PDB file of C-alpha atoms in Angstrom:
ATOM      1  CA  UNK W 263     -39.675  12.167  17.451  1.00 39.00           C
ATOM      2  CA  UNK W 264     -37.417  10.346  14.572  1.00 41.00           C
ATOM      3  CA  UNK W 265     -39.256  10.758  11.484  1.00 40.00           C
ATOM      4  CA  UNK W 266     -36.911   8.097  10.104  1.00 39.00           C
ATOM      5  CA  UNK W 267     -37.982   4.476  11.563  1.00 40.00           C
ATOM      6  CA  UNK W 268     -35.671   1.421  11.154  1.00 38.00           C
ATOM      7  CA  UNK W 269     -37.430  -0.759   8.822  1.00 39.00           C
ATOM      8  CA  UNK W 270     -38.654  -3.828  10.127  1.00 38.00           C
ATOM      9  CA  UNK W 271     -39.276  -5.980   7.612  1.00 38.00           C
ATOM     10  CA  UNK W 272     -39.689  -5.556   3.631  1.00 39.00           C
ATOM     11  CA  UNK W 273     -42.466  -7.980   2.839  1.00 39.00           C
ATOM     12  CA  UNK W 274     -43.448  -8.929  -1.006  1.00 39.00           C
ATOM     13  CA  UNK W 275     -41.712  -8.015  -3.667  1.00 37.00           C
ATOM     14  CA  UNK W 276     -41.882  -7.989  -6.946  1.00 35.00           C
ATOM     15  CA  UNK W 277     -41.794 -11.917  -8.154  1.00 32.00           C
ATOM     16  CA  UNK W 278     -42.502 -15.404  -6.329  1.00 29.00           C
ATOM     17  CA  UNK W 279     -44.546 -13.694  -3.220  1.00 31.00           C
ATOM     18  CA  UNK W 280     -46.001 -10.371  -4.956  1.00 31.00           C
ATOM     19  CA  UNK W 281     -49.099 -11.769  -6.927  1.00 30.00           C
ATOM     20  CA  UNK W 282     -49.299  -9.005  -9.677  1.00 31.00           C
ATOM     21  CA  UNK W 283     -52.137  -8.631 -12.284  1.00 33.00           C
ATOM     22  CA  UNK W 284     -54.801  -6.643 -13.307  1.00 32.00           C
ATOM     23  CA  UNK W 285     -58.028  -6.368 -10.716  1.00 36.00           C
ATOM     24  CA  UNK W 286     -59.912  -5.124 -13.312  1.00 37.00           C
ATOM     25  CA  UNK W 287     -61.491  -2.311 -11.352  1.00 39.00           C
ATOM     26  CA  UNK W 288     -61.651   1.343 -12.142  1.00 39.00           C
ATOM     27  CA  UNK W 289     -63.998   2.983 -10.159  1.00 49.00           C
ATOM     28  CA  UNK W 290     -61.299   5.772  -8.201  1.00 53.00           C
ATOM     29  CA  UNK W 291     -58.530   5.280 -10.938  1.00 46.00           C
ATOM     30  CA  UNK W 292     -59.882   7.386 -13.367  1.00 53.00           C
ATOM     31  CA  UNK W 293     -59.878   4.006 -15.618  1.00 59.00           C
ATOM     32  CA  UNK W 294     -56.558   3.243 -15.168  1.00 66.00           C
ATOM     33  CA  UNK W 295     -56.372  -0.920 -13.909  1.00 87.00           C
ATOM     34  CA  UNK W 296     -54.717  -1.293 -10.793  1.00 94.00           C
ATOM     35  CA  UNK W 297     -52.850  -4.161 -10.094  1.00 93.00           C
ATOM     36  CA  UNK W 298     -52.717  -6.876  -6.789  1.00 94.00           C
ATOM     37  CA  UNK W 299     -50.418  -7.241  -4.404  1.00 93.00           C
ATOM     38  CA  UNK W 300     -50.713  -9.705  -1.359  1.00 88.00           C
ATOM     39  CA  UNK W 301     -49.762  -8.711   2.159  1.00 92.00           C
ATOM     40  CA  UNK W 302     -47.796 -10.951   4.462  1.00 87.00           C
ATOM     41  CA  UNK W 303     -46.942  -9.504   8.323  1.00 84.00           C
ATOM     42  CA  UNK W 304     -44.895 -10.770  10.894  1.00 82.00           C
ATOM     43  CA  UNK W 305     -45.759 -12.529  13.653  1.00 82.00           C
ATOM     44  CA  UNK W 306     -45.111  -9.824  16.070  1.00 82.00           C
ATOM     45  CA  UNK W 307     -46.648  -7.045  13.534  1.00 86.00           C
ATOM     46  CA  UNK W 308     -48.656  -4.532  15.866  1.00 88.00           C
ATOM     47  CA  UNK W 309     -51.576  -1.408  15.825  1.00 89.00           C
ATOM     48  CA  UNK W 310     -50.098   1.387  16.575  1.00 92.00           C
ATOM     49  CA  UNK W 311     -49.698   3.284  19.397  1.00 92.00           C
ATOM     50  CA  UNK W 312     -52.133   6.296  20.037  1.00 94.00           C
ATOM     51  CA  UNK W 313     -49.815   8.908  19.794  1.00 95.00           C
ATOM     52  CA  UNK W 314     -48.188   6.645  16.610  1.00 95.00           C
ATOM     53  CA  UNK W 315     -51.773   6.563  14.845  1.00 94.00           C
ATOM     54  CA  UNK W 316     -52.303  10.427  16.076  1.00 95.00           C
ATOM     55  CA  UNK W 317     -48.744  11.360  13.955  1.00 96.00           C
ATOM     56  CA  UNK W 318     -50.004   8.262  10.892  1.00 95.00           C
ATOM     57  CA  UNK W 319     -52.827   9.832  10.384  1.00 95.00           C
ATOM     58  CA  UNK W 320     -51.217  13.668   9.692  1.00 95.00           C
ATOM     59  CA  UNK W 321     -49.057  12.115   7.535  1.00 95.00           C
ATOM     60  CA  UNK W 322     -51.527   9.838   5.779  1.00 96.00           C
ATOM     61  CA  UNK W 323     -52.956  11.068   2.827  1.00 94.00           C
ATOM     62  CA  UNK W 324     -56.102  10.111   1.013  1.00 94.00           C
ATOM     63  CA  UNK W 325     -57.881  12.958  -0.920  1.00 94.00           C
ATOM     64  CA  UNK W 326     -57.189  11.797  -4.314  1.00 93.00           C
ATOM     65  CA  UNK W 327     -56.109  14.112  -7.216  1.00 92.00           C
ATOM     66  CA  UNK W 328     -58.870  15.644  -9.428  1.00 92.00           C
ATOM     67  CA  UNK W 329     -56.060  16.684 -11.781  1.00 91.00           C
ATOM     68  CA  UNK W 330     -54.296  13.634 -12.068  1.00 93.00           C
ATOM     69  CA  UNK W 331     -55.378  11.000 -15.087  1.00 92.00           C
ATOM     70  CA  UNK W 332     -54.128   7.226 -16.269  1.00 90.00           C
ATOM     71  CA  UNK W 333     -50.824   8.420 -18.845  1.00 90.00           C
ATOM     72  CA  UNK W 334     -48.303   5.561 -20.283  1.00 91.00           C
ATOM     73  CA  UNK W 335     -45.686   8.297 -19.229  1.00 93.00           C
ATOM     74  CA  UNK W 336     -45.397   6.754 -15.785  1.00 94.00           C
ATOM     75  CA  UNK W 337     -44.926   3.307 -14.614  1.00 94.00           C
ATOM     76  CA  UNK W 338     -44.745   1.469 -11.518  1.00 95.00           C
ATOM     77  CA  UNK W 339     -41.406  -0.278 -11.588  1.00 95.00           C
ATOM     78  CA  UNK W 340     -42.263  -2.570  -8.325  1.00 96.00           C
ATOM     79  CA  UNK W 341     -44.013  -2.092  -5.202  1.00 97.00           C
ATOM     80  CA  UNK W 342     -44.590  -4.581  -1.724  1.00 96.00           C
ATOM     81  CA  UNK W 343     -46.427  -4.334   1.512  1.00 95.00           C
ATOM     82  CA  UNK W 344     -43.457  -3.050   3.940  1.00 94.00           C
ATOM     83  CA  UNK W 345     -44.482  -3.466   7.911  1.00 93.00           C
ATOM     84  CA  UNK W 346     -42.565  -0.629   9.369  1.00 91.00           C
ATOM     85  CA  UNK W 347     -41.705  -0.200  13.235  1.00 88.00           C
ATOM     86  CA  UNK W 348     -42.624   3.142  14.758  1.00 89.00           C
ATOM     87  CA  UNK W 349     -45.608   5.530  13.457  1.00 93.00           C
ATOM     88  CA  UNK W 350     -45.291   4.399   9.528  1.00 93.00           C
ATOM     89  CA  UNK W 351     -46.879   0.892  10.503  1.00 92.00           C
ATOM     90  CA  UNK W 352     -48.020  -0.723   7.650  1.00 94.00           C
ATOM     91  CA  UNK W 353     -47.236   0.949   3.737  1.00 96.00           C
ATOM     92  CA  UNK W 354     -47.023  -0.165   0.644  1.00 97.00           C
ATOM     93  CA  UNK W 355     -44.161   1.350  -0.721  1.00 97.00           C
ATOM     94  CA  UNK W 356     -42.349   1.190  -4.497  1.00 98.00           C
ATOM     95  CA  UNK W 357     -40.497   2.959  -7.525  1.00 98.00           C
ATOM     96  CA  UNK W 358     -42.810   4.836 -10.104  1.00 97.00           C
ATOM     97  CA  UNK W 359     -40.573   5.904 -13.017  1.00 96.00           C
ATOM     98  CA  UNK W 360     -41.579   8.430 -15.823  1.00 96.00           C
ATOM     99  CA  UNK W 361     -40.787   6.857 -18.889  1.00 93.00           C
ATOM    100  CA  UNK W 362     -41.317   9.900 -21.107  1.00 91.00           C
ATOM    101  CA  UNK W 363     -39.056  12.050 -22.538  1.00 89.00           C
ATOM    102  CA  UNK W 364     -40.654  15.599 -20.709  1.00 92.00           C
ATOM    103  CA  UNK W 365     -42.111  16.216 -17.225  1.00 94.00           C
ATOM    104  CA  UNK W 366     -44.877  15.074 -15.138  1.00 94.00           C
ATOM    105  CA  UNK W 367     -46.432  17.890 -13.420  1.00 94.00           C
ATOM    106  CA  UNK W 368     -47.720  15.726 -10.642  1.00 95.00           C
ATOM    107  CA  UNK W 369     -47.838  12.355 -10.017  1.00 95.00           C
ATOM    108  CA  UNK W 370     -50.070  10.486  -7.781  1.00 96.00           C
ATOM    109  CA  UNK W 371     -49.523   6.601  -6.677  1.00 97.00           C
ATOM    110  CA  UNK W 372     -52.930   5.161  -5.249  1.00 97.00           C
ATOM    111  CA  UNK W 373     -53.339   2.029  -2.820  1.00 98.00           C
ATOM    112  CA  UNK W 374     -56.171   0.306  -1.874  1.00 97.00           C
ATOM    113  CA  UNK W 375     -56.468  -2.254   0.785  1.00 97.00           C
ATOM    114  CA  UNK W 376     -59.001  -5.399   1.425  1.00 97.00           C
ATOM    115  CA  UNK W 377     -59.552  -7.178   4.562  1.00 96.00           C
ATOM    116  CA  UNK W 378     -59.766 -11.597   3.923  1.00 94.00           C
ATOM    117  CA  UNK W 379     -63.452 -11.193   2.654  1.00 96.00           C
ATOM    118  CA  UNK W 380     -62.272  -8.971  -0.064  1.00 95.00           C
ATOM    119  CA  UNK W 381     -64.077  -5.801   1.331  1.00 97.00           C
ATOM    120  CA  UNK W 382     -62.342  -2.348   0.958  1.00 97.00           C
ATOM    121  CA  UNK W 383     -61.444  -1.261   4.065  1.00 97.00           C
ATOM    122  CA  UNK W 384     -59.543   2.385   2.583  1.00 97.00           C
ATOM    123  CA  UNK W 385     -58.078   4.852   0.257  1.00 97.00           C
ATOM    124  CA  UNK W 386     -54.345   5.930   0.255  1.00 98.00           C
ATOM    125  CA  UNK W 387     -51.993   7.665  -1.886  1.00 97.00           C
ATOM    126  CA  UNK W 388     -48.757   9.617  -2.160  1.00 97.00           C
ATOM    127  CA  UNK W 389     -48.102  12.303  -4.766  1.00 96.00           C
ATOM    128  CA  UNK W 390     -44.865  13.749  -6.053  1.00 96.00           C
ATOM    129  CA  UNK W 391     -45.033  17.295  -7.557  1.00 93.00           C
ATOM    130  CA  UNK W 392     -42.541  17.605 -10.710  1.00 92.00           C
ATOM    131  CA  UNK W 393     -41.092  14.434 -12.344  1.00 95.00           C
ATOM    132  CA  UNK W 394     -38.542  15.107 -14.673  1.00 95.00           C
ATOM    133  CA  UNK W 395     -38.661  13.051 -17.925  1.00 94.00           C
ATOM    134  CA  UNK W 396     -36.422   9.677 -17.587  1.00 95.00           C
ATOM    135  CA  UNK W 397     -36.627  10.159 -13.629  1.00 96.00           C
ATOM    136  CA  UNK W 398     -37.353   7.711 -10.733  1.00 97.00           C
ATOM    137  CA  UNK W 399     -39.916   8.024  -7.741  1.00 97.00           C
ATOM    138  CA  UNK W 400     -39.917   6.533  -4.775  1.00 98.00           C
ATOM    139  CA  UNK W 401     -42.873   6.373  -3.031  1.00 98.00           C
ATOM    140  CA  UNK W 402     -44.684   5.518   0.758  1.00 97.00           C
ATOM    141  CA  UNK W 403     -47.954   5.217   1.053  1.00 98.00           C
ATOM    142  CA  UNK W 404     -49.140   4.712   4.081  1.00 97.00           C
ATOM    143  CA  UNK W 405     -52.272   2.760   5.567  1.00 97.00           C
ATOM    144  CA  UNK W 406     -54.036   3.371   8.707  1.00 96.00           C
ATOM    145  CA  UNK W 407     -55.762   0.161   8.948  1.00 94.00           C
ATOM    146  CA  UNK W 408     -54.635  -1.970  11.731  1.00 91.00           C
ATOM    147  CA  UNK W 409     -52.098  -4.567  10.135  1.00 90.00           C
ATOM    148  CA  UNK W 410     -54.312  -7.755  11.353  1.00 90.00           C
ATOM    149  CA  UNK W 411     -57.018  -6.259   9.530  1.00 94.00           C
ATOM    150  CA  UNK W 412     -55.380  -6.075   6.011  1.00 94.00           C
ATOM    151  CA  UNK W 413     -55.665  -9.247   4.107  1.00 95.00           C
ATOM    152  CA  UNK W 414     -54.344  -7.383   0.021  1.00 96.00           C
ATOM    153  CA  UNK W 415     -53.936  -4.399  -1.410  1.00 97.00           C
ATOM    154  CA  UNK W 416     -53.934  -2.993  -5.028  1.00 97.00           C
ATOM    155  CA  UNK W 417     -52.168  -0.095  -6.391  1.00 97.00           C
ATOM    156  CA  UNK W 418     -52.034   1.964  -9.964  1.00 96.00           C
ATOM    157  CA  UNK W 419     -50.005   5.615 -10.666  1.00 96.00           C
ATOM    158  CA  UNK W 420     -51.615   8.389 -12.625  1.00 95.00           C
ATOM    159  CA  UNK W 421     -50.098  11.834 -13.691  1.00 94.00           C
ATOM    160  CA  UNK W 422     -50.288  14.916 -15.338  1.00 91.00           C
ATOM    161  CA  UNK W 423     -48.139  15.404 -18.391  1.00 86.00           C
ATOM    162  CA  UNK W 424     -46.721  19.479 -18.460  1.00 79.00           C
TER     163      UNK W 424
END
């Protein structure tokens, strides 16, 4: 199987149709605020397949970091719900940059996402292992919800400094 979908459609973005600010809630972040994006699909947006979920779900990940903690080192840069064809199906997916001057050991980006009654439906993240000083990340998170389920997401970064 290609590991490497065509993308579909980038939806969001940073600007007019990403709302971005601070949710105000802490509770998995380890009191870092997350901030809001808004999720907007395409008509023909589908579930995946059962043998696409089977390979989403080994690729998912969502056992957060205990080692991981808010630092100004990193930053996200942007980030936008992206429908993908193939397995990835819906992700949120952005640039986390490290904005210090030495390395973060490891650094963890972590999405949650909210059906249209604002109840959490899951946890995902992506981590990156090693992020040199002045250095760029880009990251894929992806969701297993069923796209017609997810209404918003929010999203913050954490890391550990070396």
């Amino acid at each position: 199987m290609d590991r490497k979908p065509s993308r579909r459609r980038l939806l969001g973005g940073v600007g007019g149709v990403l709302t971005v600010g601070l949710a105000g809630c802490t509770d998995d972040s380890g009191g870092r605020d997350y901030e809001r994006g808004t999720v907007e699909l395409p008509a023909d947006a589908e579930p995946r397949t059962p043998a696409e979920l089977s390979v989403a779900t080994q690729q998912a990940t969502t056992d957060p970091s205990d080692a991981v903690a808010p630092t100004s080192a990193v930053d996200l840069v942007d980030h936008a719900f992206v429908f993908e064809s193939g397995y990835l199906g819906a992700t949120v997916q952005g640039t986390v940059v490290n904005r210090a001057g030495s390395r973060i050991d490891r650094c963890e980006v972590r999405v949650r996402v909210y059906n249209g009654d604002e109840q959490l439906l899951g946890r995902y993240l992506d981590r990156v292992g090693g992020l040199d000083g002045g250095r760029s990340w880009r990251f894929t998170v992806i969701v297993l919800e069923a796209p017609g389920d997810i209404a918003a997401y929010d999203i913050t970064v954490l890391g550990t400094p070396a």
